[in-house]
Amino acid sequence: MNSTNNLPLISTLALSYLRSLFVICSSFVRLLFVFCSSFVRLFFVFCSSFVRLFIICLSCYDCLCGSHRLLFVFPISFS
């Protein structure tokens, strides 16, 4: 076979390799983005719950009326 006959085959294989490499890399980046955004969301939920608990504990020393317990029954959620 001539080397000129192999040129379309080589270019087709190279393009399909580059396309599959792009698909794999974009899927990896997408999964990384989903994982990181979920982690950041959970981090903010945890921090807001911790701050809310800290504020409630500080306010329990000032007020003994018992109305602060409602914040535990109806927590604010991030959806």
Short mmCIF file of C-alpha atoms in Angstrom, two decimals:
data_model
loop_
_atom_site.label_atom_id
_atom_site.label_comp_id
_atom_site.label_asym_id
_atom_site.label_seq_id
_atom_site.Cartn_x
_atom_site.Cartn_y
_atom_site.Cartn_z
CA MET A 1 0.00 0.00 0.00
CA ASN A 2 1.06 3.53 -0.69
CA SER A 3 1.64 5.96 2.12
CA THR A 4 -0.82 8.34 0.42
CA ASN A 5 -3.56 5.72 0.75
CA ASN A 6 -2.96 5.48 4.50
CA LEU A 7 -3.27 9.23 5.05
CA PRO A 8 -7.12 9.29 5.26
CA LEU A 9 -7.05 6.32 7.62
CA ILE A 10 -4.44 7.92 9.86
CA SER A 11 -6.27 11.25 9.94
CA THR A 12 -9.57 9.50 10.74
CA LEU A 13 -7.95 7.57 13.58
CA ALA A 14 -6.27 10.70 14.92
CA LEU A 15 -9.53 12.67 14.85
CA SER A 16 -11.47 9.88 16.54
CA TYR A 17 -8.76 9.62 19.20
CA LEU A 18 -8.90 13.38 19.82
CA ARG A 19 -12.69 13.30 19.97
CA SER A 20 -12.73 10.45 22.49
CA LEU A 21 -10.05 12.22 24.53
CA PHE A 22 -12.16 15.38 24.55
CA VAL A 23 -15.26 13.42 25.64
CA ILE A 24 -13.36 11.77 28.49
CA CYS A 25 -11.83 15.07 29.66
CA SER A 26 -15.12 16.95 29.49
CA SER A 27 -16.87 14.18 31.43
CA PHE A 28 -14.16 14.32 34.07
CA VAL A 29 -14.44 18.11 34.35
CA ARG A 30 -18.23 17.85 34.61
CA LEU A 31 -18.02 15.26 37.39
CA LEU A 32 -15.41 17.34 39.19
CA PHE A 33 -17.64 20.41 38.96
CA VAL A 34 -20.66 18.50 40.30
CA PHE A 35 -18.62 17.05 43.16
CA CYS A 36 -17.08 20.40 44.10
CA SER A 37 -20.37 22.29 43.92
CA SER A 38 -22.05 19.65 46.10
CA PHE A 39 -19.19 19.86 48.57
CA VAL A 40 -19.39 23.67 48.68
CA ARG A 41 -23.17 23.50 49.15
CA LEU A 42 -22.83 21.05 52.05
CA PHE A 43 -20.07 23.18 53.55
CA PHE A 44 -22.29 26.27 53.51
CA VAL A 45 -25.23 24.32 54.99
CA PHE A 46 -22.99 23.00 57.75
CA CYS A 47 -21.50 26.44 58.46
CA SER A 48 -24.90 28.12 58.53
CA SER A 49 -26.23 25.46 60.90
CA PHE A 50 -23.20 25.90 63.13
CA VAL A 51 -23.57 29.69 63.15
CA ARG A 52 -27.29 29.39 63.88
CA LEU A 53 -26.57 27.02 66.77
CA PHE A 54 -23.88 29.36 68.09
CA ILE A 55 -26.25 32.35 67.97
CA ILE A 56 -28.99 30.35 69.68
CA CYS A 57 -26.62 29.23 72.42
CA LEU A 58 -25.49 32.81 72.99
CA SER A 59 -29.06 34.07 73.10
CA CYS A 60 -30.13 31.36 75.55
CA TYR A 61 -28.15 33.12 78.26
CA ASP A 62 -30.14 36.32 77.71
CA CYS A 63 -33.66 34.98 77.20
CA LEU A 64 -35.24 32.08 79.08
CA CYS A 65 -38.65 32.23 77.38
CA GLY A 66 -38.13 28.99 75.41
CA SER A 67 -39.01 30.44 71.99
CA HIS A 68 -35.58 29.57 70.61
CA ARG A 69 -36.49 25.89 70.45
CA LEU A 70 -38.65 26.59 67.39
CA LEU A 71 -35.52 27.23 65.34
CA PHE A 72 -34.54 23.59 65.80
CA VAL A 73 -38.00 22.33 64.83
CA PHE A 74 -38.18 24.41 61.64
CA PRO A 75 -34.61 24.66 60.31
CA ILE A 76 -33.89 26.79 57.26
CA SER A 77 -32.81 24.61 54.36
CA PHE A 78 -31.02 25.58 51.16
CA SER A 79 -32.70 23.96 48.17
#
